[in-house]
Amino acid sequence: MTKEQLYKKYAKFYDKVYSKRKYDEEVKFINSIVKNFRVKGKNLLDMACGTGTHAKKFDDKGFQITGVDVNSEMLKIAKKKTKKVSFIKGSMQSFKSKKKFDIITCLFTAINYNKNISELKTTIKNFYNLLNKNGIVIFDLGLIKGKENKKTGAFFDTYSEKNLQIARISHLSQSGDNPDIYNANFLIFIKDKGKVDFEIDEHELGIFSVEGIKSIMEKNGFDVKIYDDFSLKKYTKKSKRPIFVGHK
Ligand SMILES: C[S@@+](CC[C@H](N)C(=O)[O-])C[C@H]1O[C@@H](n2cnc3c(N)ncnc32)[C@H](O)[C@@H]1O
């Protein structure tokens, strides 16, 4: 089954599964970074925008948003949230646009969808080319080389409302074939209006070191700053989630 086929069923439950996420804190952090770097324009590209929650919130803050994602089922949900954002199907490695952007965001581990260094280099180069001079790119790194063990194992979470119950078992582990690939597999049970269904959603993600990413960004012309988990504190080796800001 392709991701598109799977997400025909599953995309509408994505926001429920992640209903506890702190989108507002992330948007507030990005707003502060935009101010601190004195970015003038307001054209924001949200790459790997998923169901468009960030895009809607950035739009509410007065940015002009373009949302791009490879999965049209996710984009369908995003389009229902706001008519003002232009949502386009495309990939972070190859999306081209005549219009240049002042800000590019790529959030919630989406950068780890680059499966190897070569793909990551293509993506970073593409981000650089899509930006105006003085523009910035902001992304988080969810899976970090050297810290794999911290995120390995099985996890269980649930969501419940009237007529809808979701239970998800997640299993995260390094691939046996390639230590630089992480397998993130999810078994999702959904009881929607009395009907029970389940799906298996498998993801292969690339693992990169913080230094490795910084070096690729610098080689492509970015000045790089790294922050600690959507706060304005500097990233240290103890930080959980590094947030990269590349300034063109
Ligand atoms: C973990 S979700 C993050 C979505 C969203 N940014 C958020 O914060 O909820 C990852 C998203 O990346 C998209 N994606 C995966 N590979 C991609 C690629 N190469 N280019 C663009 N989007 C991609 C998936 O379709 C999915 O919507």
PDB file of C-alpha atoms and ligand atoms in Angstrom:
ATOM      1  CA  MET A   1       0.000   0.000   0.000  1.00  0.00           C
ATOM      2  CA  THR A   2       1.422   3.431  -0.881  1.00  0.00           C
ATOM      3  CA  LYS A   3       1.514   6.252   1.684  1.00  0.00           C
ATOM      4  CA  GLU A   4      -1.167   8.055  -0.354  1.00  0.00           C
ATOM      5  CA  GLN A   5      -3.510   5.047  -0.097  1.00  0.00           C
ATOM      6  CA  LEU A   6      -2.826   4.629   3.608  1.00  0.00           C
ATOM      7  CA  TYR A   7      -3.277   8.338   4.333  1.00  0.00           C
ATOM      8  CA  LYS A   8      -6.621   8.363   2.469  1.00  0.00           C
ATOM      9  CA  LYS A   9      -7.853   6.731   5.661  1.00  0.00           C
ATOM     10  CA  TYR A  10      -5.352   7.965   8.192  1.00  0.00           C
ATOM     11  CA  ALA A  11      -4.671  11.672   7.353  1.00  0.00           C
ATOM     12  CA  LYS A  12      -7.929  12.801   8.971  1.00  0.00           C
ATOM     13  CA  PHE A  13      -6.795  11.271  12.294  1.00  0.00           C
ATOM     14  CA  TYR A  14      -3.269  12.814  12.255  1.00  0.00           C
ATOM     15  CA  ASP A  15      -4.347  15.933  14.175  1.00  0.00           C
ATOM     16  CA  LYS A  16      -6.141  13.822  16.785  1.00  0.00           C
ATOM     17  CA  VAL A  17      -3.069  11.645  17.377  1.00  0.00           C
ATOM     18  CA  TYR A  18      -0.918  14.765  17.804  1.00  0.00           C
ATOM     19  CA  SER A  19      -3.524  16.846  19.640  1.00  0.00           C
ATOM     20  CA  LYS A  20      -1.179  17.432  22.607  1.00  0.00           C
ATOM     21  CA  ARG A  21       1.550  19.074  20.518  1.00  0.00           C
ATOM     22  CA  LYS A  22       2.609  22.588  21.441  1.00  0.00           C
ATOM     23  CA  TYR A  23       2.122  24.299  18.058  1.00  0.00           C
ATOM     24  CA  ASP A  24       1.645  27.741  19.643  1.00  0.00           C
ATOM     25  CA  GLU A  25       5.044  27.594  21.379  1.00  0.00           C
ATOM     26  CA  GLU A  26       6.727  26.620  18.100  1.00  0.00           C
ATOM     27  CA  VAL A  27       5.043  29.451  16.210  1.00  0.00           C
ATOM     28  CA  LYS A  28       5.956  31.920  18.978  1.00  0.00           C
ATOM     29  CA  PHE A  29       9.625  30.801  18.826  1.00  0.00           C
ATOM     30  CA  ILE A  30       9.721  31.171  15.030  1.00  0.00           C
ATOM     31  CA  ASN A  31       8.162  34.632  15.291  1.00  0.00           C
ATOM     32  CA  SER A  32      10.908  35.665  17.755  1.00  0.00           C
ATOM     33  CA  ILE A  33      13.629  34.278  15.471  1.00  0.00           C
ATOM     34  CA  VAL A  34      12.189  36.185  12.494  1.00  0.00           C
ATOM     35  CA  LYS A  35      12.335  39.394  14.564  1.00  0.00           C
ATOM     36  CA  ASN A  36      15.827  38.678  15.993  1.00  0.00           C
ATOM     37  CA  PHE A  37      17.278  38.063  12.519  1.00  0.00           C
ATOM     38  CA  ARG A  38      15.518  41.212  11.242  1.00  0.00           C
ATOM     39  CA  VAL A  39      13.910  39.334   8.352  1.00  0.00           C
ATOM     40  CA  LYS A  40      12.011  41.980   6.399  1.00  0.00           C
ATOM     41  CA  GLY A  41       9.569  40.099   4.151  1.00  0.00           C
ATOM     42  CA  LYS A  42       6.654  37.937   5.223  1.00  0.00           C
ATOM     43  CA  ASN A  43       6.658  35.245   2.521  1.00  0.00           C
ATOM     44  CA  LEU A  44       6.869  31.958   4.387  1.00  0.00           C
ATOM     45  CA  LEU A  45       7.235  28.497   2.856  1.00  0.00           C
ATOM     46  CA  ASP A  46       6.203  25.708   5.234  1.00  0.00           C
ATOM     47  CA  MET A  47       7.935  22.673   3.730  1.00  0.00           C
ATOM     48  CA  ALA A  48       6.515  19.228   4.665  1.00  0.00           C
ATOM     49  CA  CYS A  49       3.516  21.176   5.981  1.00  0.00           C
ATOM     50  CA  GLY A  50       1.475  18.036   6.722  1.00  0.00           C
ATOM     51  CA  THR A  51      -2.079  18.912   7.766  1.00  0.00           C
ATOM     52  CA  GLY A  52      -1.305  22.652   7.740  1.00  0.00           C
ATOM     53  CA  THR A  53      -1.664  23.499  11.445  1.00  0.00           C
ATOM     54  CA  HIS A  54       1.499  25.655  11.504  1.00  0.00           C
ATOM     55  CA  ALA A  55       0.533  27.206   8.152  1.00  0.00           C
ATOM     56  CA  LYS A  56      -2.863  28.276   9.527  1.00  0.00           C
ATOM     57  CA  LYS A  57      -1.256  29.742  12.658  1.00  0.00           C
ATOM     58  CA  PHE A  58       1.416  31.627  10.652  1.00  0.00           C
ATOM     59  CA  ASP A  59      -1.334  32.947   8.399  1.00  0.00           C
ATOM     60  CA  ASP A  60      -3.204  34.233  11.460  1.00  0.00           C
ATOM     61  CA  LYS A  61       0.005  36.100  12.432  1.00  0.00           C
ATOM     62  CA  GLY A  62       0.076  37.958   9.107  1.00  0.00           C
ATOM     63  CA  PHE A  63       2.582  35.907   7.090  1.00  0.00           C
ATOM     64  CA  GLN A  64       1.863  34.997   3.442  1.00  0.00           C
ATOM     65  CA  ILE A  65       2.077  31.234   3.396  1.00  0.00           C
ATOM     66  CA  THR A  66       2.841  28.563   0.855  1.00  0.00           C
ATOM     67  CA  GLY A  67       2.545  25.009   2.207  1.00  0.00           C
ATOM     68  CA  VAL A  68       4.276  22.138   0.389  1.00  0.00           C
ATOM     69  CA  ASP A  69       4.064  18.403   1.124  1.00  0.00           C
ATOM     70  CA  VAL A  70       4.556  15.174  -0.859  1.00  0.00           C
ATOM     71  CA  ASN A  71       1.348  13.652   0.452  1.00  0.00           C
ATOM     72  CA  SER A  72      -1.828  14.928  -1.221  1.00  0.00           C
ATOM     73  CA  GLU A  73      -4.051  13.355   1.466  1.00  0.00           C
ATOM     74  CA  MET A  74      -2.338  15.515   4.124  1.00  0.00           C
ATOM     75  CA  LEU A  75      -2.753  18.555   1.839  1.00  0.00           C
ATOM     76  CA  LYS A  76      -6.501  17.860   1.503  1.00  0.00           C
ATOM     77  CA  ILE A  77      -6.870  18.184   5.291  1.00  0.00           C
ATOM     78  CA  ALA A  78      -4.675  21.305   5.281  1.00  0.00           C
ATOM     79  CA  LYS A  79      -6.835  22.954   2.589  1.00  0.00           C
ATOM     80  CA  LYS A  80      -9.923  22.532   4.786  1.00  0.00           C
ATOM     81  CA  LYS A  81      -8.249  24.587   7.556  1.00  0.00           C
ATOM     82  CA  THR A  82      -7.701  27.751   5.555  1.00  0.00           C
ATOM     83  CA  LYS A  83      -8.563  29.078   2.116  1.00  0.00           C
ATOM     84  CA  LYS A  84      -5.899  31.805   2.315  1.00  0.00           C
ATOM     85  CA  VAL A  85      -2.840  29.523   2.126  1.00  0.00           C
ATOM     86  CA  SER A  86      -1.685  28.058  -1.149  1.00  0.00           C
ATOM     87  CA  PHE A  87      -0.983  24.354  -0.613  1.00  0.00           C
ATOM     88  CA  ILE A  88       1.088  22.638  -3.293  1.00  0.00           C
ATOM     89  CA  LYS A  89       2.211  19.044  -3.762  1.00  0.00           C
ATOM     90  CA  GLY A  90       6.003  18.864  -3.924  1.00  0.00           C
ATOM     91  CA  SER A  91       9.113  17.535  -2.252  1.00  0.00           C
ATOM     92  CA  MET A  92      11.743  19.299  -0.177  1.00  0.00           C
ATOM     93  CA  GLN A  93      14.475  18.005  -2.466  1.00  0.00           C
ATOM     94  CA  SER A  94      12.997  19.245  -5.730  1.00  0.00           C
ATOM     95  CA  PHE A  95      10.283  21.874  -5.150  1.00  0.00           C
ATOM     96  CA  LYS A  96      10.938  24.897  -7.403  1.00  0.00           C
ATOM     97  CA  SER A  97       9.235  28.257  -7.331  1.00  0.00           C
ATOM     98  CA  LYS A  98       9.585  31.527  -9.257  1.00  0.00           C
ATOM     99  CA  LYS A  99       8.617  33.338  -6.097  1.00  0.00           C
ATOM    100  CA  LYS A 100      11.421  33.433  -3.478  1.00  0.00           C
ATOM    101  CA  PHE A 101      10.716  33.193   0.233  1.00  0.00           C
ATOM    102  CA  ASP A 102      11.873  35.148   3.287  1.00  0.00           C
ATOM    103  CA  ILE A 103      11.352  32.262   5.686  1.00  0.00           C
ATOM    104  CA  ILE A 104      11.329  28.495   5.186  1.00  0.00           C
ATOM    105  CA  THR A 105      10.148  26.211   7.994  1.00  0.00           C
ATOM    106  CA  CYS A 106      10.406  22.418   7.942  1.00  0.00           C
ATOM    107  CA  LEU A 107       9.054  21.154  11.252  1.00  0.00           C
ATOM    108  CA  PHE A 108       8.475  18.103  13.443  1.00  0.00           C
ATOM    109  CA  THR A 109      11.303  15.795  12.385  1.00  0.00           C
ATOM    110  CA  ALA A 110      10.452  16.329   8.705  1.00  0.00           C
ATOM    111  CA  ILE A 111      14.143  16.920   7.855  1.00  0.00           C
ATOM    112  CA  ASN A 112      14.783  13.291   8.888  1.00  0.00           C
ATOM    113  CA  TYR A 113      12.730  12.222   5.850  1.00  0.00           C
ATOM    114  CA  ASN A 114      15.995  12.730   3.962  1.00  0.00           C
ATOM    115  CA  LYS A 115      17.289   9.181   4.050  1.00  0.00           C
ATOM    116  CA  ASN A 116      20.974   9.902   3.517  1.00  0.00           C
ATOM    117  CA  ILE A 117      23.563  12.690   3.350  1.00  0.00           C
ATOM    118  CA  SER A 118      23.189  13.051  -0.398  1.00  0.00           C
ATOM    119  CA  GLU A 119      19.419  13.719  -0.115  1.00  0.00           C
ATOM    120  CA  LEU A 120      20.024  16.072   2.809  1.00  0.00           C
ATOM    121  CA  LYS A 121      22.568  18.076   0.770  1.00  0.00           C
ATOM    122  CA  THR A 122      20.052  18.365  -2.098  1.00  0.00           C
ATOM    123  CA  THR A 123      17.393  19.608   0.324  1.00  0.00           C
ATOM    124  CA  ILE A 124      19.655  22.185   2.014  1.00  0.00           C
ATOM    125  CA  LYS A 125      20.802  23.473  -1.384  1.00  0.00           C
ATOM    126  CA  ASN A 126      17.186  23.701  -2.515  1.00  0.00           C
ATOM    127  CA  PHE A 127      16.227  25.652   0.636  1.00  0.00           C
ATOM    128  CA  TYR A 128      19.097  28.084  -0.066  1.00  0.00           C
ATOM    129  CA  ASN A 129      17.945  28.618  -3.657  1.00  0.00           C
ATOM    130  CA  LEU A 130      14.317  29.137  -2.588  1.00  0.00           C
ATOM    131  CA  LEU A 131      15.261  31.925  -0.134  1.00  0.00           C
ATOM    132  CA  ASN A 132      15.659  35.656  -0.694  1.00  0.00           C
ATOM    133  CA  LYS A 133      18.948  37.224   0.440  1.00  0.00           C
ATOM    134  CA  ASN A 134      18.756  37.768   4.220  1.00  0.00           C
ATOM    135  CA  GLY A 135      16.095  35.043   4.462  1.00  0.00           C
ATOM    136  CA  ILE A 136      16.169  32.242   7.017  1.00  0.00           C
ATOM    137  CA  VAL A 137      15.437  28.535   7.145  1.00  0.00           C
ATOM    138  CA  ILE A 138      14.296  26.942  10.421  1.00  0.00           C
ATOM    139  CA  PHE A 139      14.061  23.212  11.082  1.00  0.00           C
ATOM    140  CA  ASP A 140      14.261  20.807  14.004  1.00  0.00           C
ATOM    141  CA  LEU A 141      16.151  17.517  14.088  1.00  0.00           C
ATOM    142  CA  GLY A 142      14.115  14.778  15.779  1.00  0.00           C
ATOM    143  CA  LEU A 143      16.559  11.901  15.344  1.00  0.00           C
ATOM    144  CA  ILE A 144      20.192  12.599  16.110  1.00  0.00           C
ATOM    145  CA  LYS A 145      23.215  10.480  15.292  1.00  0.00           C
ATOM    146  CA  GLY A 146      24.894   9.482  18.540  1.00  0.00           C
ATOM    147  CA  LYS A 147      21.640   9.750  20.519  1.00  0.00           C
ATOM    148  CA  GLU A 148      19.733   6.913  18.836  1.00  0.00           C
ATOM    149  CA  ASN A 149      19.287   4.920  22.050  1.00  0.00           C
ATOM    150  CA  LYS A 150      17.309   7.740  23.669  1.00  0.00           C
ATOM    151  CA  LYS A 151      14.460   7.191  21.189  1.00  0.00           C
ATOM    152  CA  THR A 152      14.531   3.415  20.799  1.00  0.00           C
ATOM    153  CA  GLY A 153      11.755   1.124  22.037  1.00  0.00           C
ATOM    154  CA  ALA A 154       7.983   0.678  22.061  1.00  0.00           C
ATOM    155  CA  PHE A 155       5.530   3.372  23.141  1.00  0.00           C
ATOM    156  CA  PHE A 156       1.767   3.488  23.543  1.00  0.00           C
ATOM    157  CA  ASP A 157      -0.597   6.431  23.339  1.00  0.00           C
ATOM    158  CA  THR A 158      -4.310   6.946  23.058  1.00  0.00           C
ATOM    159  CA  TYR A 159      -6.852   9.562  22.020  1.00  0.00           C
ATOM    160  CA  SER A 160     -10.482   9.498  22.975  1.00  0.00           C
ATOM    161  CA  GLU A 161     -13.583  11.569  22.256  1.00  0.00           C
ATOM    162  CA  LYS A 162     -17.287  10.793  21.794  1.00  0.00           C
ATOM    163  CA  ASN A 163     -17.587   8.293  18.896  1.00  0.00           C
ATOM    164  CA  LEU A 164     -13.831   8.159  18.254  1.00  0.00           C
ATOM    165  CA  GLN A 165     -11.108   6.184  20.016  1.00  0.00           C
ATOM    166  CA  ILE A 166      -7.556   5.824  18.757  1.00  0.00           C
ATOM    167  CA  ALA A 167      -4.798   3.647  20.216  1.00  0.00           C
ATOM    168  CA  ARG A 168      -1.319   3.720  18.750  1.00  0.00           C
ATOM    169  CA  ILE A 169       1.664   1.471  19.406  1.00  0.00           C
ATOM    170  CA  SER A 170       4.895   3.023  18.131  1.00  0.00           C
ATOM    171  CA  HIS A 171       8.087   1.094  17.684  1.00  0.00           C
ATOM    172  CA  LEU A 172      11.281   3.000  17.022  1.00  0.00           C
ATOM    173  CA  SER A 173      14.608   1.328  16.267  1.00  0.00           C
ATOM    174  CA  GLN A 174      17.747   1.586  14.210  1.00  0.00           C
ATOM    175  CA  SER A 175      17.552  -0.436  11.008  1.00  0.00           C
ATOM    176  CA  GLY A 176      19.449  -3.742  11.134  1.00  0.00           C
ATOM    177  CA  ASP A 177      20.672  -3.217   7.555  1.00  0.00           C
ATOM    178  CA  ASN A 178      21.824   0.381   7.828  1.00  0.00           C
ATOM    179  CA  PRO A 179      22.714   2.036  11.165  1.00  0.00           C
ATOM    180  CA  ASP A 180      22.078   5.471   9.625  1.00  0.00           C
ATOM    181  CA  ILE A 181      18.422   4.614   9.025  1.00  0.00           C
ATOM    182  CA  TYR A 182      15.779   4.624  11.727  1.00  0.00           C
ATOM    183  CA  ASN A 183      12.585   2.573  11.408  1.00  0.00           C
ATOM    184  CA  ALA A 184       9.574   4.283  12.936  1.00  0.00           C
ATOM    185  CA  ASN A 185       6.619   1.892  12.748  1.00  0.00           C
ATOM    186  CA  PHE A 186       3.139   2.552  14.034  1.00  0.00           C
ATOM    187  CA  LEU A 187       0.235   0.191  14.604  1.00  0.00           C
ATOM    188  CA  ILE A 188      -2.884   2.331  14.795  1.00  0.00           C
ATOM    189  CA  PHE A 189      -6.289   1.087  15.999  1.00  0.00           C
ATOM    190  CA  ILE A 190      -9.201   3.361  15.225  1.00  0.00           C
ATOM    191  CA  LYS A 191     -12.782   2.979  16.407  1.00  0.00           C
ATOM    192  CA  ASP A 192     -14.720   5.595  14.476  1.00  0.00           C
ATOM    193  CA  LYS A 193     -18.515   5.761  15.007  1.00  0.00           C
ATOM    194  CA  GLY A 194     -18.586   2.147  16.178  1.00  0.00           C
ATOM    195  CA  LYS A 195     -16.485   0.743  13.315  1.00  0.00           C
ATOM    196  CA  VAL A 196     -13.095  -0.744  14.215  1.00  0.00           C
ATOM    197  CA  ASP A 197     -10.163  -0.602  11.822  1.00  0.00           C
ATOM    198  CA  PHE A 198      -6.397  -0.743  12.049  1.00  0.00           C
ATOM    199  CA  GLU A 199      -3.432   0.319   9.953  1.00  0.00           C
ATOM    200  CA  ILE A 200       0.311  -0.158   9.958  1.00  0.00           C
ATOM    201  CA  ASP A 201       2.243   2.980   9.072  1.00  0.00           C
ATOM    202  CA  GLU A 202       5.964   2.422   8.403  1.00  0.00           C
ATOM    203  CA  HIS A 203       8.559   5.163   8.036  1.00  0.00           C
ATOM    204  CA  GLU A 204      12.256   5.117   7.207  1.00  0.00           C
ATOM    205  CA  LEU A 205      14.111   8.142   8.494  1.00  0.00           C
ATOM    206  CA  GLY A 206      17.722   9.283   8.114  1.00  0.00           C
ATOM    207  CA  ILE A 207      19.856   9.947  11.191  1.00  0.00           C
ATOM    208  CA  PHE A 208      22.279  12.875  11.064  1.00  0.00           C
ATOM    209  CA  SER A 209      24.751  14.430  13.463  1.00  0.00           C
ATOM    210  CA  VAL A 210      24.305  18.033  14.578  1.00  0.00           C
ATOM    211  CA  GLU A 211      27.841  18.888  13.388  1.00  0.00           C
ATOM    212  CA  GLY A 212      27.261  17.151  10.046  1.00  0.00           C
ATOM    213  CA  ILE A 213      24.133  19.210   9.328  1.00  0.00           C
ATOM    214  CA  LYS A 214      25.821  22.442  10.406  1.00  0.00           C
ATOM    215  CA  SER A 215      28.729  21.750   8.066  1.00  0.00           C
ATOM    216  CA  ILE A 216      26.447  21.015   5.064  1.00  0.00           C
ATOM    217  CA  MET A 217      24.498  24.225   5.740  1.00  0.00           C
ATOM    218  CA  GLU A 218      27.696  26.298   5.979  1.00  0.00           C
ATOM    219  CA  LYS A 219      29.097  24.771   2.776  1.00  0.00           C
ATOM    220  CA  ASN A 220      25.903  25.885   1.047  1.00  0.00           C
ATOM    221  CA  GLY A 221      26.336  29.491   2.200  1.00  0.00           C
ATOM    222  CA  PHE A 222      24.255  29.667   5.398  1.00  0.00           C
ATOM    223  CA  ASP A 223      25.350  31.268   8.679  1.00  0.00           C
ATOM    224  CA  VAL A 224      24.108  28.755  11.231  1.00  0.00           C
ATOM    225  CA  LYS A 225      22.799  29.097  14.775  1.00  0.00           C
ATOM    226  CA  ILE A 226      21.437  26.155  16.762  1.00  0.00           C
ATOM    227  CA  TYR A 227      18.861  26.528  19.534  1.00  0.00           C
ATOM    228  CA  ASP A 228      17.594  24.272  22.299  1.00  0.00           C
ATOM    229  CA  ASP A 229      14.124  22.817  21.645  1.00  0.00           C
ATOM    230  CA  PHE A 230      12.088  25.831  20.446  1.00  0.00           C
ATOM    231  CA  SER A 231      13.595  28.106  23.081  1.00  0.00           C
ATOM    232  CA  LEU A 232      15.985  31.006  22.558  1.00  0.00           C
ATOM    233  CA  LYS A 233      18.625  29.153  24.617  1.00  0.00           C
ATOM    234  CA  LYS A 234      21.693  27.917  22.761  1.00  0.00           C
ATOM    235  CA  TYR A 235      21.827  24.213  21.871  1.00  0.00           C
ATOM    236  CA  THR A 236      24.128  22.155  24.088  1.00  0.00           C
ATOM    237  CA  LYS A 237      24.938  18.446  24.010  1.00  0.00           C
ATOM    238  CA  LYS A 238      22.322  17.975  26.772  1.00  0.00           C
ATOM    239  CA  SER A 239      19.536  19.563  24.716  1.00  0.00           C
ATOM    240  CA  LYS A 240      16.781  17.255  23.507  1.00  0.00           C
ATOM    241  CA  ARG A 241      15.884  18.672  20.109  1.00  0.00           C
ATOM    242  CA  PRO A 242      18.220  20.966  18.188  1.00  0.00           C
ATOM    243  CA  ILE A 243      16.576  23.724  16.149  1.00  0.00           C
ATOM    244  CA  PHE A 244      18.703  24.897  13.222  1.00  0.00           C
ATOM    245  CA  VAL A 245      18.430  28.420  11.896  1.00  0.00           C
ATOM    246  CA  GLY A 246      20.282  29.086   8.649  1.00  0.00           C
ATOM    247  CA  HIS A 247      20.667  32.722   7.567  1.00  0.00           C
ATOM    248  CA  LYS A 248      21.298  33.454   3.867  1.00  0.00           C
TER     249      LYS A 248
HETATM  250  C1  LIG B   1       6.106  14.199  10.789  1.00  0.00           C
HETATM  251  S1  LIG B   1       5.143  14.962   9.533  1.00  0.00           S
HETATM  252  C2  LIG B   1       5.358  16.674   9.897  1.00  0.00           C
HETATM  253  C3  LIG B   1       4.242  17.489   9.323  1.00  0.00           C
HETATM  254  C4  LIG B   1       4.153  18.920   9.848  1.00  0.00           C
HETATM  255  N1  LIG B   1       5.308  19.717   9.517  1.00  0.00           N
HETATM  256  C5  LIG B   1       3.867  18.952  11.340  1.00  0.00           C
HETATM  257  O1  LIG B   1       4.576  19.676  12.065  1.00  0.00           O
HETATM  258  O2  LIG B   1       2.924  18.295  11.763  1.00  0.00           O
HETATM  259  C6  LIG B   1       6.109  14.728   8.148  1.00  0.00           C
HETATM  260  C7  LIG B   1       5.494  15.243   6.848  1.00  0.00           C
HETATM  261  O3  LIG B   1       6.545  15.277   5.900  1.00  0.00           O
HETATM  262  C8  LIG B   1       6.011  14.944   4.631  1.00  0.00           C
HETATM  263  N2  LIG B   1       7.141  14.535   3.810  1.00  0.00           N
HETATM  264  C9  LIG B   1       7.845  13.380   3.863  1.00  0.00           C
HETATM  265  N3  LIG B   1       8.834  13.411   2.959  1.00  0.00           N
HETATM  266  C10 LIG B   1       8.764  14.608   2.322  1.00  0.00           C
HETATM  267  C11 LIG B   1       9.507  15.231   1.282  1.00  0.00           C
HETATM  268  N4  LIG B   1      10.544  14.609   0.730  1.00  0.00           N
HETATM  269  N5  LIG B   1       9.171  16.478   0.894  1.00  0.00           N
HETATM  270  C12 LIG B   1       8.105  17.111   1.445  1.00  0.00           C
HETATM  271  N6  LIG B   1       7.352  16.566   2.422  1.00  0.00           N
HETATM  272  C13 LIG B   1       7.674  15.336   2.859  1.00  0.00           C
HETATM  273  C14 LIG B   1       5.005  13.853   4.943  1.00  0.00           C
HETATM  274  O4  LIG B   1       4.081  13.689   3.893  1.00  0.00           O
HETATM  275  C15 LIG B   1       4.388  14.379   6.234  1.00  0.00           C
HETATM  276  O5  LIG B   1       3.264  15.189   5.976  1.00  0.00           O
END
